[in-house]
Short mmCIF file of C-alpha atoms in Angstrom, two decimals:
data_model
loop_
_atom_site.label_atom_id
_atom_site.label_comp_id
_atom_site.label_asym_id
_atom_site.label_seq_id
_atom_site.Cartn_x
_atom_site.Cartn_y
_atom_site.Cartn_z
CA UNK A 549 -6.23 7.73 -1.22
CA UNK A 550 -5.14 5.67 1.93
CA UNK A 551 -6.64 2.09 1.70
CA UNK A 552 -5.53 -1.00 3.87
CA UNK A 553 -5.73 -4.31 1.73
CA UNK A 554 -7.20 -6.98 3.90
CA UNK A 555 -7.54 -10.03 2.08
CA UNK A 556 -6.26 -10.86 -1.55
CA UNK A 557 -5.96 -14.92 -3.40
CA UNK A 558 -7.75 -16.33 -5.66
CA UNK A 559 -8.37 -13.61 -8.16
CA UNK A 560 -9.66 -11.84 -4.86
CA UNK A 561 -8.77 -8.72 -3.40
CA UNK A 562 -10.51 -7.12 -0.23
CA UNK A 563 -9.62 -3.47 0.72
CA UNK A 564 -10.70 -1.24 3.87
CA UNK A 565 -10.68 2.49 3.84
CA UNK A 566 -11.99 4.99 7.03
CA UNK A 567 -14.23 7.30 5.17
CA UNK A 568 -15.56 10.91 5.27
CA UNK A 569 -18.41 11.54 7.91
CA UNK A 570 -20.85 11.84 4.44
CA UNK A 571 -22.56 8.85 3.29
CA UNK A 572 -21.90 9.90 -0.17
CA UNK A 573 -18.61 11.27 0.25
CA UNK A 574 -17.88 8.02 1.73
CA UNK A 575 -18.89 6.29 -1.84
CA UNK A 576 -16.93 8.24 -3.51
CA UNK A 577 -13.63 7.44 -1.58
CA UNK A 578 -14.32 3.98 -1.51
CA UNK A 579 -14.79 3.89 -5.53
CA UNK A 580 -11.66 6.13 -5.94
CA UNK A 581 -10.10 3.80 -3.44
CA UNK A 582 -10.97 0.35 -5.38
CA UNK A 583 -9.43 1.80 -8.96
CA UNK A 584 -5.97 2.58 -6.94
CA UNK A 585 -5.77 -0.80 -5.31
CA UNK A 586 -7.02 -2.79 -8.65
CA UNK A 587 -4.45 -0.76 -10.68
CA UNK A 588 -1.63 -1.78 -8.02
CA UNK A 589 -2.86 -5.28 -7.65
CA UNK A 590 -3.23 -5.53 -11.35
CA UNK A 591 -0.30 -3.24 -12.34
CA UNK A 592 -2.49 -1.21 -14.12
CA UNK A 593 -2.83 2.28 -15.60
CA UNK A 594 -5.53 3.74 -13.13
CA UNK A 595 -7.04 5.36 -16.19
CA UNK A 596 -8.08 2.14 -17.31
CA UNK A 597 -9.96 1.01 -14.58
CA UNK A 598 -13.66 2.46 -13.33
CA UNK A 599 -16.36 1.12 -11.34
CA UNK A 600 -19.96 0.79 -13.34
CA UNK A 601 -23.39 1.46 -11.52
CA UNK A 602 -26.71 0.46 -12.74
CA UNK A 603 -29.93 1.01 -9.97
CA UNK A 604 -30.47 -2.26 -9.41
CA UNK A 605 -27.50 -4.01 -10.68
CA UNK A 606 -24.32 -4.91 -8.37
CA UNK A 607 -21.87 -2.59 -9.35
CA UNK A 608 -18.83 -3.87 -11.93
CA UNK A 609 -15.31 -2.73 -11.85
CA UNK A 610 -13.98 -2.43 -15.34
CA UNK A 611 -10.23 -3.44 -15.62
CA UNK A 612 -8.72 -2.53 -19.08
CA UNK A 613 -12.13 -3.83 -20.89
CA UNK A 614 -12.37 -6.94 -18.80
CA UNK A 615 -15.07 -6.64 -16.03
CA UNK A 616 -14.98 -8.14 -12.35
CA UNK A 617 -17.42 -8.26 -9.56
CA UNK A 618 -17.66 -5.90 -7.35
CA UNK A 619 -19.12 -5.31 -3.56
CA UNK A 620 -19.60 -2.48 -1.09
CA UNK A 621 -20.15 -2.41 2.80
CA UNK A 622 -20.07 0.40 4.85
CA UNK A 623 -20.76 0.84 8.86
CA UNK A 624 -20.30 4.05 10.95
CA UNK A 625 -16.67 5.03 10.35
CA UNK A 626 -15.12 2.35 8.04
CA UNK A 627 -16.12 1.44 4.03
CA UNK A 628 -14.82 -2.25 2.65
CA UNK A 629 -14.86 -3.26 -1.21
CA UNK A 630 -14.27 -6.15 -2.73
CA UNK A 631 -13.21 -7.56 -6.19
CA UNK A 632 -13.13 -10.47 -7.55
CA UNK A 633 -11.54 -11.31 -11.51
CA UNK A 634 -13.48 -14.75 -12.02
CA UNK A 635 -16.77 -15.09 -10.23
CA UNK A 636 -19.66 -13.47 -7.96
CA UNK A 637 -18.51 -11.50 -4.77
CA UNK A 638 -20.50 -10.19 -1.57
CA UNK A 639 -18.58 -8.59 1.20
CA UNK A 640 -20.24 -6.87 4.30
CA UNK A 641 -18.90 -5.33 7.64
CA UNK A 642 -20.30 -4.42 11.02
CA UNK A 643 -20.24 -3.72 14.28
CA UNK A 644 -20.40 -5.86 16.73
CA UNK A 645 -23.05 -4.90 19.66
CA UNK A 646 -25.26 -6.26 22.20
CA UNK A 647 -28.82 -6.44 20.56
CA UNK A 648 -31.35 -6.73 22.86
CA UNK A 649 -33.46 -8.70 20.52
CA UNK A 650 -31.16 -10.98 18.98
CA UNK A 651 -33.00 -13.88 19.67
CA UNK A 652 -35.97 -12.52 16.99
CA UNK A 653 -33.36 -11.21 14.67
CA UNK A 654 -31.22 -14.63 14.81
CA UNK A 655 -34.35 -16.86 14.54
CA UNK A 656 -35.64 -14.41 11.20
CA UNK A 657 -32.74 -14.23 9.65
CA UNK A 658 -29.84 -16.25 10.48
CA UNK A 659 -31.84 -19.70 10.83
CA UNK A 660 -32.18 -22.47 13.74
CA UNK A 661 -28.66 -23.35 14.09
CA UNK A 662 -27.46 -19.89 14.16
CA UNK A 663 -30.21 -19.52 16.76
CA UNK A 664 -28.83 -22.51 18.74
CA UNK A 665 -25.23 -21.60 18.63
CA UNK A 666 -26.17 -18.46 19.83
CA UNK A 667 -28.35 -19.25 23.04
CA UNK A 668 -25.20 -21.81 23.76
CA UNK A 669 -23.15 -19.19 23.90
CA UNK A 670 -21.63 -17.02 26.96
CA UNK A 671 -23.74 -13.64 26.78
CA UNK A 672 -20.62 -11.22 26.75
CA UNK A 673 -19.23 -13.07 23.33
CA UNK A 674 -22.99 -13.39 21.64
CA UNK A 675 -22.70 -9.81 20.17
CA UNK A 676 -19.47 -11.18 18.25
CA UNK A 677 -20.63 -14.38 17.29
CA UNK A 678 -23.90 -12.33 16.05
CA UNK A 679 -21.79 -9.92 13.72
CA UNK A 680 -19.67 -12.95 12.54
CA UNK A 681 -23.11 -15.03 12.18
CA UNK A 682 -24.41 -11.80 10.38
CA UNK A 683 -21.38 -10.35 8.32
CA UNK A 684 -21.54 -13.82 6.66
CA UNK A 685 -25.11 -14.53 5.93
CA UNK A 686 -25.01 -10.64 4.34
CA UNK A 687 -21.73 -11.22 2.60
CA UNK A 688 -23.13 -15.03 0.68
CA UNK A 689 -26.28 -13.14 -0.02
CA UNK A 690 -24.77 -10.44 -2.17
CA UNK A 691 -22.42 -12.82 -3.79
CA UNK A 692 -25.35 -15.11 -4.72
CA UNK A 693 -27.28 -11.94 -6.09
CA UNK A 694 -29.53 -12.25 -3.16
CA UNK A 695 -31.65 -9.36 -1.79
CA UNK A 696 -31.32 -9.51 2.46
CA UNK A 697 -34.80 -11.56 3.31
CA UNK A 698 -35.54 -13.64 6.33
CA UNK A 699 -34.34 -17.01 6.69
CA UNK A 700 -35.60 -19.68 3.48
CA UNK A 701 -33.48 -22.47 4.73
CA UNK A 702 -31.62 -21.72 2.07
CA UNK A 703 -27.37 -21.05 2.15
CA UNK A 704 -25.88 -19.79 -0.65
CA UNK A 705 -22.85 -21.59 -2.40
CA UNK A 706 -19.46 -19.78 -1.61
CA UNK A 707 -16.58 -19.38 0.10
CA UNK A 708 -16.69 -17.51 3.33
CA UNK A 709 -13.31 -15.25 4.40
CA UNK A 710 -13.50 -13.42 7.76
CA UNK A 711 -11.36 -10.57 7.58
CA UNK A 712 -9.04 -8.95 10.54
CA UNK A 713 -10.57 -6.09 11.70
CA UNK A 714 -9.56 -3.83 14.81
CA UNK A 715 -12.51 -4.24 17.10
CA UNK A 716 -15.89 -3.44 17.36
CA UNK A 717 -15.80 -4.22 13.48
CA UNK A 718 -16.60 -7.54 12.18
CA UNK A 719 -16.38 -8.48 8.13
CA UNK A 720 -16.82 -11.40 6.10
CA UNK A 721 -15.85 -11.72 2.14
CA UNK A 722 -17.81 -14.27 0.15
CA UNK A 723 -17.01 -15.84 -3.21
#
């Protein structure tokens, strides 16, 4: 399986594969794809490694009994995952587009300063700064357990990574 690691300190790694057209398919990869980059990172017997799903429950990776977090993100044409040995971990991609209603989805979602930065800024860089803005209010959410909800004021408690993506994409890891 051919996976690109793009982040890893901290007891954190971040990987990137390009998946099959099929959403499931795609899952599939991408779990097949975290076991042979933990068992590398980790110097591991793959065998000893699998990813645990419960509806409702972030997924676990399970590394020779110990369990770490676990987080998946997928957009059109790429899948990221991301583990982390000693804490919570959220990690989410996208692409980055002109939205035509940013304005409403900024002010819902992403809060007044968000909002502000993004009326101050040129037009032709707001769909960036809006997938940065984005990719990182998704990414703290699912490392603080969060389900995606409109804006409470409220910012989660981690630390923000973007990652280096080859454009349109856009990703931030949280932990």
């Amino acid at each position: 399986m051919d996976f690109t690691v793009l982040w890893s300190g901290d007891g954190v790694l971040a990987i990137g594969i390009v998946p099959p057209p099929s959403r499931i398919e795609a899952r599939a990869h991408l779990r097949q794809a975290v076991r042979e980059a933990a068992a590398q990172w980790r110097n591991l017997d793959i065998e000893a490694i699998s990813v645990e799903s419960t509806p409702g429950a972030p997924p676990r990776l399970l590394l020779a009994g110990r369990i770490a977090s676990l987080s998946f993100s997928h957009d059109e044409g790429i899948s990221l995952a991301a583990v982390h040995l000693h804490g919570a971990v959220g990690i989410d991609v996208m692409r980055a587009q002109d939205i035509a209603d940013w304005f409403n989805l900024a002010r819902d979602y992403l809060g007044p300063q968000v909002v502000a930065e993004l009326a101050a800024s040129p037009a032709e860089q707001r769909p960036l700064a809006l997938a940065r803005a984005w990719t990182a209010r998704e990414a703290a959410l699912k490392c603080a357990g969060l389900p995606l909800a409109e804006w409470d004021g409220i910012a989660p408690a981690c630390r923000l990574q973007a990652l280096s993506l080859s454009a349109p994409y856009v990703a931030t890891l949280a932990y």
